[in-house]
mmCIF file of C-alpha atoms in Angstrom:
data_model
loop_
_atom_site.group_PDB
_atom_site.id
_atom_site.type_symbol
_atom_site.label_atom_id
_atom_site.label_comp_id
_atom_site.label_asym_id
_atom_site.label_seq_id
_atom_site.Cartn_x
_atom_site.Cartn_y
_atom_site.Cartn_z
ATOM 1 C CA UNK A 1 -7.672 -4.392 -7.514
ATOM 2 C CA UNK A 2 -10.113 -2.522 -5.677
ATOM 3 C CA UNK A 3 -13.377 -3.493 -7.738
ATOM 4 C CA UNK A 4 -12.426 -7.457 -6.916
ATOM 5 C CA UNK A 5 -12.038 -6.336 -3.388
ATOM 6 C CA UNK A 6 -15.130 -4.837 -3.308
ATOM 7 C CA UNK A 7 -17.055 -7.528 -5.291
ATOM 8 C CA UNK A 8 -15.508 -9.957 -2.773
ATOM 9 C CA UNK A 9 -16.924 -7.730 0.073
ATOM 10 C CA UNK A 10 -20.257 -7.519 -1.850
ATOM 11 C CA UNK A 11 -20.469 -11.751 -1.801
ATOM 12 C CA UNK A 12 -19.386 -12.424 1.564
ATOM 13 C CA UNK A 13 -21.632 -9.813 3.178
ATOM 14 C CA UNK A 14 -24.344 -11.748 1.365
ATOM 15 C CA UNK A 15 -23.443 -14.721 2.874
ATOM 16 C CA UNK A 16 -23.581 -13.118 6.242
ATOM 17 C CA UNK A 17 -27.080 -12.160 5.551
ATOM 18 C CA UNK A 18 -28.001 -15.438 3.898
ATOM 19 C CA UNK A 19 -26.476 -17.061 7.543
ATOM 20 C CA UNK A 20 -28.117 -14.648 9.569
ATOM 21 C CA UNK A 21 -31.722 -15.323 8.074
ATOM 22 C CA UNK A 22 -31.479 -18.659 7.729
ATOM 23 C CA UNK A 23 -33.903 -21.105 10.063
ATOM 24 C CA UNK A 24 -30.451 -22.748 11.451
ATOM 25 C CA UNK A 25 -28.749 -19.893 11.202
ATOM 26 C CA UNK A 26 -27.566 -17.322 13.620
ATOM 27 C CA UNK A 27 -26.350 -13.474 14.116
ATOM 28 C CA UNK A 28 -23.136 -14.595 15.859
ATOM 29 C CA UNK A 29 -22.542 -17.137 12.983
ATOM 30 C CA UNK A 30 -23.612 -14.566 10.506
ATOM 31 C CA UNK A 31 -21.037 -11.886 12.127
ATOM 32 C CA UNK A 32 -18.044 -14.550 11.942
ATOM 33 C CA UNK A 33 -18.896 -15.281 8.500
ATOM 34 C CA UNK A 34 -18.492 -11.985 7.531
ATOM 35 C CA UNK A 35 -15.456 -11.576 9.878
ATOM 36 C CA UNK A 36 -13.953 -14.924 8.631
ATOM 37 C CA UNK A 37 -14.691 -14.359 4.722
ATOM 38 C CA UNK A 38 -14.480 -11.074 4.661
ATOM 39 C CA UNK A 39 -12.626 -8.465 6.534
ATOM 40 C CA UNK A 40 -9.863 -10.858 7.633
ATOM 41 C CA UNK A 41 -9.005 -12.552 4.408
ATOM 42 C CA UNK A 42 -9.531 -9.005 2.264
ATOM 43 C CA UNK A 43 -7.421 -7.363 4.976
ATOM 44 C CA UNK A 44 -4.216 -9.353 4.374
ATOM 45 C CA UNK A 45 -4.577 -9.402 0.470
ATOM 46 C CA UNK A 46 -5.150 -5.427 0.208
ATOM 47 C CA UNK A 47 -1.986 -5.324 2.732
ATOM 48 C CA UNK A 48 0.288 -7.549 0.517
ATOM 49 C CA UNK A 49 -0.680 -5.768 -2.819
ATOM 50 C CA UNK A 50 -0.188 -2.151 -1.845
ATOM 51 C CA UNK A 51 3.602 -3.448 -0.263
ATOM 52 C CA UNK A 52 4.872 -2.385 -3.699
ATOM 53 C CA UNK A 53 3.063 1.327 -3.444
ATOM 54 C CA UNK A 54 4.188 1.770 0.119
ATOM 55 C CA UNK A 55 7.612 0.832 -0.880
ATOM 56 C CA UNK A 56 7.706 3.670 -3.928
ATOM 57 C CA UNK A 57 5.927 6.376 -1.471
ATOM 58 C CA UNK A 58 8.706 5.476 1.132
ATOM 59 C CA UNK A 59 11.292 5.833 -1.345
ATOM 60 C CA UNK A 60 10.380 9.377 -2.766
ATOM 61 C CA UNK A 61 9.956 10.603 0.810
ATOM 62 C CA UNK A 62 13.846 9.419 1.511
ATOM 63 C CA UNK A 63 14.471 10.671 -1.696
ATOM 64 C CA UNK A 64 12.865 14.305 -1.310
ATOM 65 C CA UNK A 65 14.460 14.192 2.754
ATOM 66 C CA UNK A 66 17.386 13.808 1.322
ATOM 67 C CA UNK A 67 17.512 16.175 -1.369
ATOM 68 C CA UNK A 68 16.300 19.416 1.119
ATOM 69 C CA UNK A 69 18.786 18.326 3.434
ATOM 70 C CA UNK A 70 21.654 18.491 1.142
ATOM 71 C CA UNK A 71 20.184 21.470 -0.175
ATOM 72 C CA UNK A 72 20.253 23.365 3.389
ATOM 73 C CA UNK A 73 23.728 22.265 4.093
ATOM 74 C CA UNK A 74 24.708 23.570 0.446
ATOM 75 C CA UNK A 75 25.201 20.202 -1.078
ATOM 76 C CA UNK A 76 23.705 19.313 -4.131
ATOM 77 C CA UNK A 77 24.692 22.411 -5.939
ATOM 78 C CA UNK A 78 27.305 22.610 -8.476
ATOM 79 C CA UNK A 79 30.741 23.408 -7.928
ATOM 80 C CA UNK A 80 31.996 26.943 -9.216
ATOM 81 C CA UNK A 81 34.441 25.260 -10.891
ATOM 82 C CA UNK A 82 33.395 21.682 -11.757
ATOM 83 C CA UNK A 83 35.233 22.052 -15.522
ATOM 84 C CA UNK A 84 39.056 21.511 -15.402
ATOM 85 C CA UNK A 85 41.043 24.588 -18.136
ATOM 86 C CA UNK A 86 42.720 23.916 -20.784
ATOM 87 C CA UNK A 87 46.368 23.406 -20.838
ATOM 88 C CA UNK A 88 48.572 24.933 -23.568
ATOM 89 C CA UNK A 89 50.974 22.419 -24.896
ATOM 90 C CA UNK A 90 54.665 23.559 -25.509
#
């Protein structure tokens, strides 16, 4: 994901410079080029693919916030006697 972002980058700052050298061309133009192409476009796609990371990375820090809390309040050991005895039959 990151090497198309960055190839993406590469071609769009290219066409900035292309813009900006250009007899009709311009610095401002050049500059929303690259802003128009580039940072806004690769800023929302980067922000929709890593969703499903953030989501996992939010999850284990519930997860882990969870489990030290129920391990300071004594939760989430096992009882002494979780096993139920044996009755004899008469």
């Amino acid at each position: 994901m990151h090497l198309v972002a960055l190839a993406w980058f590469y071609v769009v700052l290219m066409m900035a410079v292309a813009e900006a050298l250009s007899p009709q061309g311009t610095v401002l133009g050049a500059f929303f080029t690259f802003l128009l192409y580039g940072v806004l476009p690769l800023s929302i796609v980067l922000y929709v693919m890593g969703a499903p990371m953030r989501r996992r990375a939010r999850q284990r820090a519930e997860a882990a916030a969870s489990g030290s809390a129920a391990h300071e309040h004594g939760r989430g050991q096992a009882a002494g006697d979780a096993v139920a005895t044996v009755r004899e039959k008469t």
